[in-house]
Amino acid sequence: MNHPKRHDGKLRLGVNIDHVATVRNARGSAWPDPLRAALLAETAGADGITAHLREDRRHIRNGDIEALMAALSVPLNFECAATAEMQAIALRHKPHAVCLVPEKREERTTEGGLDVAGDLARLTDFVAPLREAGCRVSMFISHDPRQIEASARIGAAVVELHTGLYSELHADGHQALAERELAALAEGAALAASLGLEVHAGHGLTYDNVEPVAAFPEVAELNIGHFLIGEAIFRGLGPAIEEMRRRMDLARGETA
Ligand code: PXP
């Protein structure tokens, strides 16, 4: 495949800390503290922290966003739905990046990509003030070329390609289908980069499936959460992140 826009910098790792908050909220206590996890992730080599403020506040809460904005030295990627409430919160905090995701109250996690092509006019208006405020706007989308082209048209700086289906197929042992999905993701990454978009990827990534995605030359950043927080139970958060970093570097042919 022709890779018109290789990402030149080192592949970044964004650590999603939502599920530290999930555990905290399960008991209604103050711990484990997502901010403490974020600071530890920074120390372990995370290049950014991602937090998803859901409409129902099932994990991250407004106070977590405030605490992260005040204390982080690495960029915050503020993940949210494209609603007026979330836009106001983003404009108040002006995080480094705002990643727009579809959100359904009943879903367990972000199940699909955002339909940018089907909501072009509204999303163009939605994104404009965020761009003016200096936020890098990212669209969490499938590898569908229509969605990638629409993201470029509305003025997004970044697309994050949804790796959830690839991850599921890989975990279920559907190797041929996983390869096909991976090829479609690779084509999506190349198309996005050729349109001048920065390319991120994430959802469902683990030690076992990260390397082929990390190897896409156009990908600048991976955002990984649930697996790392789970793995932290066994290894501790720092070592869990370091091992992911090692595998990402291996895939890029870089030594840590
Ligand atoms: N990127 C986006 C846009 C997401 O919504 C999520 C899940 O919140 C992730 C990355 C991380 O996915 P996971 O928790 O499965 O690693």
mmCIF file of C-alpha atoms in Angstrom, residues 5-187:
data_model
loop_
_atom_site.group_PDB
_atom_site.id
_atom_site.type_symbol
_atom_site.label_atom_id
_atom_site.label_comp_id
_atom_site.label_asym_id
_atom_site.label_seq_id
_atom_site.Cartn_x
_atom_site.Cartn_y
_atom_site.Cartn_z
ATOM 1 C CA LYS A 5 1.461 10.723 4.865
ATOM 2 C CA ARG A 6 3.532 8.771 7.286
ATOM 3 C CA HIS A 7 3.340 10.089 10.845
ATOM 4 C CA ASP A 8 6.896 11.107 11.644
ATOM 5 C CA GLY A 9 6.825 11.507 15.415
ATOM 6 C CA LYS A 10 6.840 8.683 17.909
ATOM 7 C CA LEU A 11 3.537 6.855 18.258
ATOM 8 C CA ARG A 12 1.744 8.354 21.264
ATOM 9 C CA LEU A 13 -0.113 6.403 23.910
ATOM 10 C CA GLY A 14 -3.201 7.979 25.408
ATOM 11 C CA VAL A 15 -4.354 6.206 28.552
ATOM 12 C CA ASN A 16 -8.086 6.222 29.184
ATOM 13 C CA ILE A 17 -8.804 6.300 32.917
ATOM 14 C CA ASP A 18 -12.607 5.988 32.795
ATOM 15 C CA HIS A 19 -12.656 2.602 34.445
ATOM 16 C CA VAL A 20 -10.756 3.741 37.504
ATOM 17 C CA ALA A 21 -13.817 5.931 38.026
ATOM 18 C CA THR A 22 -16.100 2.946 37.304
ATOM 19 C CA VAL A 23 -14.534 1.072 40.232
ATOM 20 C CA ARG A 24 -14.715 4.153 42.462
ATOM 21 C CA ASN A 25 -18.374 4.715 41.634
ATOM 22 C CA ALA A 26 -19.270 1.067 42.300
ATOM 23 C CA ARG A 27 -18.912 1.805 46.020
ATOM 24 C CA GLY A 28 -19.747 5.485 46.079
ATOM 25 C CA SER A 29 -16.418 6.200 47.738
ATOM 26 C CA ALA A 30 -13.569 8.551 46.810
ATOM 27 C CA TRP A 31 -11.223 5.784 45.691
ATOM 28 C CA PRO A 32 -9.596 4.630 43.561
ATOM 29 C CA ASP A 33 -8.924 8.207 42.465
ATOM 30 C CA PRO A 34 -8.826 8.696 38.658
ATOM 31 C CA LEU A 35 -6.470 11.660 39.042
ATOM 32 C CA ARG A 36 -3.980 9.557 40.950
ATOM 33 C CA ALA A 37 -4.173 6.959 38.171
ATOM 34 C CA ALA A 38 -3.644 9.667 35.555
ATOM 35 C CA LEU A 39 -0.558 11.019 37.324
ATOM 36 C CA LEU A 40 0.837 7.512 37.661
ATOM 37 C CA ALA A 41 0.133 6.904 33.964
ATOM 38 C CA GLU A 42 2.081 10.072 33.133
ATOM 39 C CA THR A 43 5.032 8.813 35.132
ATOM 40 C CA ALA A 44 4.821 5.439 33.367
ATOM 41 C CA GLY A 45 5.074 7.095 29.954
ATOM 42 C CA ALA A 46 1.542 7.964 28.884
ATOM 43 C CA ASP A 47 1.683 10.785 26.354
ATOM 44 C CA GLY A 48 -1.850 11.878 27.116
ATOM 45 C CA ILE A 49 -4.855 11.086 29.276
ATOM 46 C CA THR A 50 -8.309 10.406 27.894
ATOM 47 C CA ALA A 51 -11.477 10.762 29.931
ATOM 48 C CA HIS A 52 -15.041 10.334 28.684
ATOM 49 C CA LEU A 53 -17.632 12.463 30.443
ATOM 50 C CA ARG A 54 -20.821 10.591 29.697
ATOM 51 C CA GLU A 55 -24.235 12.162 29.835
ATOM 52 C CA ASP A 56 -25.191 9.797 32.698
ATOM 53 C CA ARG A 57 -21.824 10.344 34.533
ATOM 54 C CA ARG A 58 -21.512 6.597 35.015
ATOM 55 C CA HIS A 59 -17.742 6.867 35.382
ATOM 56 C CA ILE A 60 -16.010 10.229 34.914
ATOM 57 C CA ARG A 61 -17.693 13.182 36.633
ATOM 58 C CA ASN A 62 -17.399 16.931 36.157
ATOM 59 C CA GLY A 63 -15.099 17.181 39.170
ATOM 60 C CA ASP A 64 -12.710 14.643 37.617
ATOM 61 C CA ILE A 65 -12.356 16.804 34.513
ATOM 62 C CA GLU A 66 -11.623 19.840 36.684
ATOM 63 C CA ALA A 67 -9.010 17.935 38.681
ATOM 64 C CA LEU A 68 -7.354 16.543 35.545
ATOM 65 C CA MET A 69 -7.222 19.951 33.867
ATOM 66 C CA ALA A 70 -5.618 21.447 36.964
ATOM 67 C CA ALA A 71 -2.995 18.780 37.598
ATOM 68 C CA LEU A 72 -1.933 17.066 34.364
ATOM 69 C CA SER A 73 1.300 17.887 32.599
ATOM 70 C CA VAL A 74 0.367 15.835 29.524
ATOM 71 C CA PRO A 75 -2.550 16.794 27.261
ATOM 72 C CA LEU A 76 -6.118 15.865 28.191
ATOM 73 C CA ASN A 77 -8.247 14.306 25.482
ATOM 74 C CA PHE A 78 -11.792 15.144 26.592
ATOM 75 C CA GLU A 79 -14.178 12.614 25.144
ATOM 76 C CA CYS A 80 -17.856 13.499 24.929
ATOM 77 C CA ALA A 81 -21.042 13.378 22.896
ATOM 78 C CA ALA A 82 -21.837 16.273 20.570
ATOM 79 C CA THR A 83 -24.392 17.882 22.866
ATOM 80 C CA ALA A 84 -24.809 21.502 23.968
ATOM 81 C CA GLU A 85 -24.033 20.551 27.574
ATOM 82 C CA MET A 86 -20.728 18.908 26.647
ATOM 83 C CA GLN A 87 -19.774 21.726 24.302
ATOM 84 C CA ALA A 88 -20.234 24.213 27.147
ATOM 85 C CA ILE A 89 -18.065 22.095 29.457
ATOM 86 C CA ALA A 90 -15.372 21.754 26.784
ATOM 87 C CA LEU A 91 -15.389 25.500 26.150
ATOM 88 C CA ARG A 92 -15.069 26.180 29.863
ATOM 89 C CA HIS A 93 -12.003 23.943 30.263
ATOM 90 C CA LYS A 94 -10.462 24.206 26.784
ATOM 91 C CA PRO A 95 -8.706 20.825 26.905
ATOM 92 C CA HIS A 96 -5.974 20.045 24.385
ATOM 93 C CA ALA A 97 -8.326 17.775 22.436
ATOM 94 C CA VAL A 98 -12.051 17.128 22.252
ATOM 95 C CA CYS A 99 -12.980 13.734 20.869
ATOM 96 C CA LEU A 100 -16.598 13.520 19.745
ATOM 97 C CA VAL A 101 -18.214 10.127 20.146
ATOM 98 C CA PRO A 102 -21.706 8.733 19.643
ATOM 99 C CA GLU A 103 -23.392 7.937 22.912
ATOM 100 C CA LYS A 104 -26.366 5.815 23.786
ATOM 101 C CA ARG A 105 -27.460 5.608 27.375
ATOM 102 C CA GLU A 106 -28.120 1.858 27.251
ATOM 103 C CA GLU A 107 -24.803 0.835 25.671
ATOM 104 C CA ARG A 108 -22.051 -0.722 27.770
ATOM 105 C CA THR A 109 -19.345 1.117 25.848
ATOM 106 C CA THR A 110 -19.042 3.277 22.727
ATOM 107 C CA GLU A 111 -20.347 0.744 20.250
ATOM 108 C CA GLY A 112 -20.009 2.391 16.876
ATOM 109 C CA GLY A 113 -18.495 5.389 15.200
ATOM 110 C CA LEU A 114 -20.031 8.815 14.931
ATOM 111 C CA ASP A 115 -22.213 9.428 11.853
ATOM 112 C CA VAL A 116 -20.436 12.563 10.670
ATOM 113 C CA ALA A 117 -21.666 12.231 7.085
ATOM 114 C CA GLY A 118 -25.275 12.067 8.231
ATOM 115 C CA ASP A 119 -25.004 15.094 10.533
ATOM 116 C CA LEU A 120 -22.711 17.332 8.519
ATOM 117 C CA ALA A 121 -24.329 20.749 8.979
ATOM 118 C CA ARG A 122 -24.927 20.380 12.720
ATOM 119 C CA LEU A 123 -21.435 19.017 13.398
ATOM 120 C CA THR A 124 -19.801 21.783 11.325
ATOM 121 C CA ASP A 125 -21.489 24.354 13.593
ATOM 122 C CA PHE A 126 -20.722 22.306 16.683
ATOM 123 C CA VAL A 127 -17.017 22.011 15.938
ATOM 124 C CA ALA A 128 -16.397 25.658 14.983
ATOM 125 C CA PRO A 129 -16.333 27.214 18.491
ATOM 126 C CA LEU A 130 -14.183 24.360 19.796
ATOM 127 C CA ARG A 131 -11.648 25.007 17.047
ATOM 128 C CA GLU A 132 -11.751 28.736 17.787
ATOM 129 C CA ALA A 133 -11.070 27.946 21.455
ATOM 130 C CA GLY A 134 -7.893 26.124 20.354
ATOM 131 C CA CYS A 135 -9.065 22.541 20.949
ATOM 132 C CA ARG A 136 -7.987 19.860 18.504
ATOM 133 C CA VAL A 137 -11.264 18.294 17.497
ATOM 134 C CA SER A 138 -11.236 14.564 16.886
ATOM 135 C CA MET A 139 -14.051 12.476 15.403
ATOM 136 C CA PHE A 140 -14.396 8.895 16.610
ATOM 137 C CA ILE A 141 -15.502 7.130 13.443
ATOM 138 C CA SER A 142 -15.460 3.843 11.562
ATOM 139 C CA HIS A 143 -13.076 3.397 8.646
ATOM 140 C CA ASP A 144 -15.903 4.136 6.179
ATOM 141 C CA PRO A 145 -14.433 6.556 3.590
ATOM 142 C CA ARG A 146 -17.644 8.636 3.718
ATOM 143 C CA GLN A 147 -17.129 9.284 7.407
ATOM 144 C CA ILE A 148 -13.456 10.113 6.930
ATOM 145 C CA GLU A 149 -14.167 12.555 4.097
ATOM 146 C CA ALA A 150 -16.996 14.140 6.082
ATOM 147 C CA SER A 151 -14.681 14.617 9.074
ATOM 148 C CA ALA A 152 -12.215 16.470 6.859
ATOM 149 C CA ARG A 153 -15.039 18.616 5.452
ATOM 150 C CA ILE A 154 -16.333 19.766 8.831
ATOM 151 C CA GLY A 155 -12.876 20.948 9.871
ATOM 152 C CA ALA A 156 -11.837 18.262 12.343
ATOM 153 C CA ALA A 157 -8.096 18.075 12.961
ATOM 154 C CA VAL A 158 -8.108 14.408 13.896
ATOM 155 C CA VAL A 159 -10.007 11.197 13.249
ATOM 156 C CA GLU A 160 -9.861 8.346 15.712
ATOM 157 C CA LEU A 161 -10.598 5.078 13.938
ATOM 158 C CA HIS A 162 -12.763 2.663 15.928
ATOM 159 C CA THR A 163 -10.860 -0.600 16.382
ATOM 160 C CA GLY A 164 -13.661 -2.302 18.355
ATOM 161 C CA LEU A 165 -14.815 -4.670 15.611
ATOM 162 C CA TYR A 166 -11.228 -5.704 14.796
ATOM 163 C CA SER A 167 -10.610 -6.355 18.497
ATOM 164 C CA GLU A 168 -13.752 -8.460 18.856
ATOM 165 C CA LEU A 169 -13.035 -10.543 15.758
ATOM 166 C CA HIS A 170 -9.473 -11.099 16.948
ATOM 167 C CA ALA A 171 -10.601 -12.134 20.445
ATOM 168 C CA ASP A 172 -13.221 -14.516 19.035
ATOM 169 C CA GLY A 173 -10.620 -16.250 16.864
ATOM 170 C CA HIS A 174 -12.095 -15.068 13.542
ATOM 171 C CA GLN A 175 -8.652 -14.527 12.126
ATOM 172 C CA ALA A 176 -9.579 -14.050 8.453
ATOM 173 C CA LEU A 177 -12.303 -11.541 9.293
ATOM 174 C CA ALA A 178 -9.995 -9.726 11.717
ATOM 175 C CA GLU A 179 -7.401 -9.440 8.929
ATOM 176 C CA ARG A 180 -10.027 -8.039 6.585
ATOM 177 C CA GLU A 181 -11.092 -5.469 9.171
ATOM 178 C CA LEU A 182 -7.453 -4.585 9.778
ATOM 179 C CA ALA A 183 -6.939 -4.006 6.048
ATOM 180 C CA ALA A 184 -9.968 -1.700 5.982
ATOM 181 C CA LEU A 185 -8.583 0.211 8.987
ATOM 182 C CA ALA A 186 -5.231 0.547 7.198
ATOM 183 C CA GLU A 187 -6.942 1.948 4.111
#
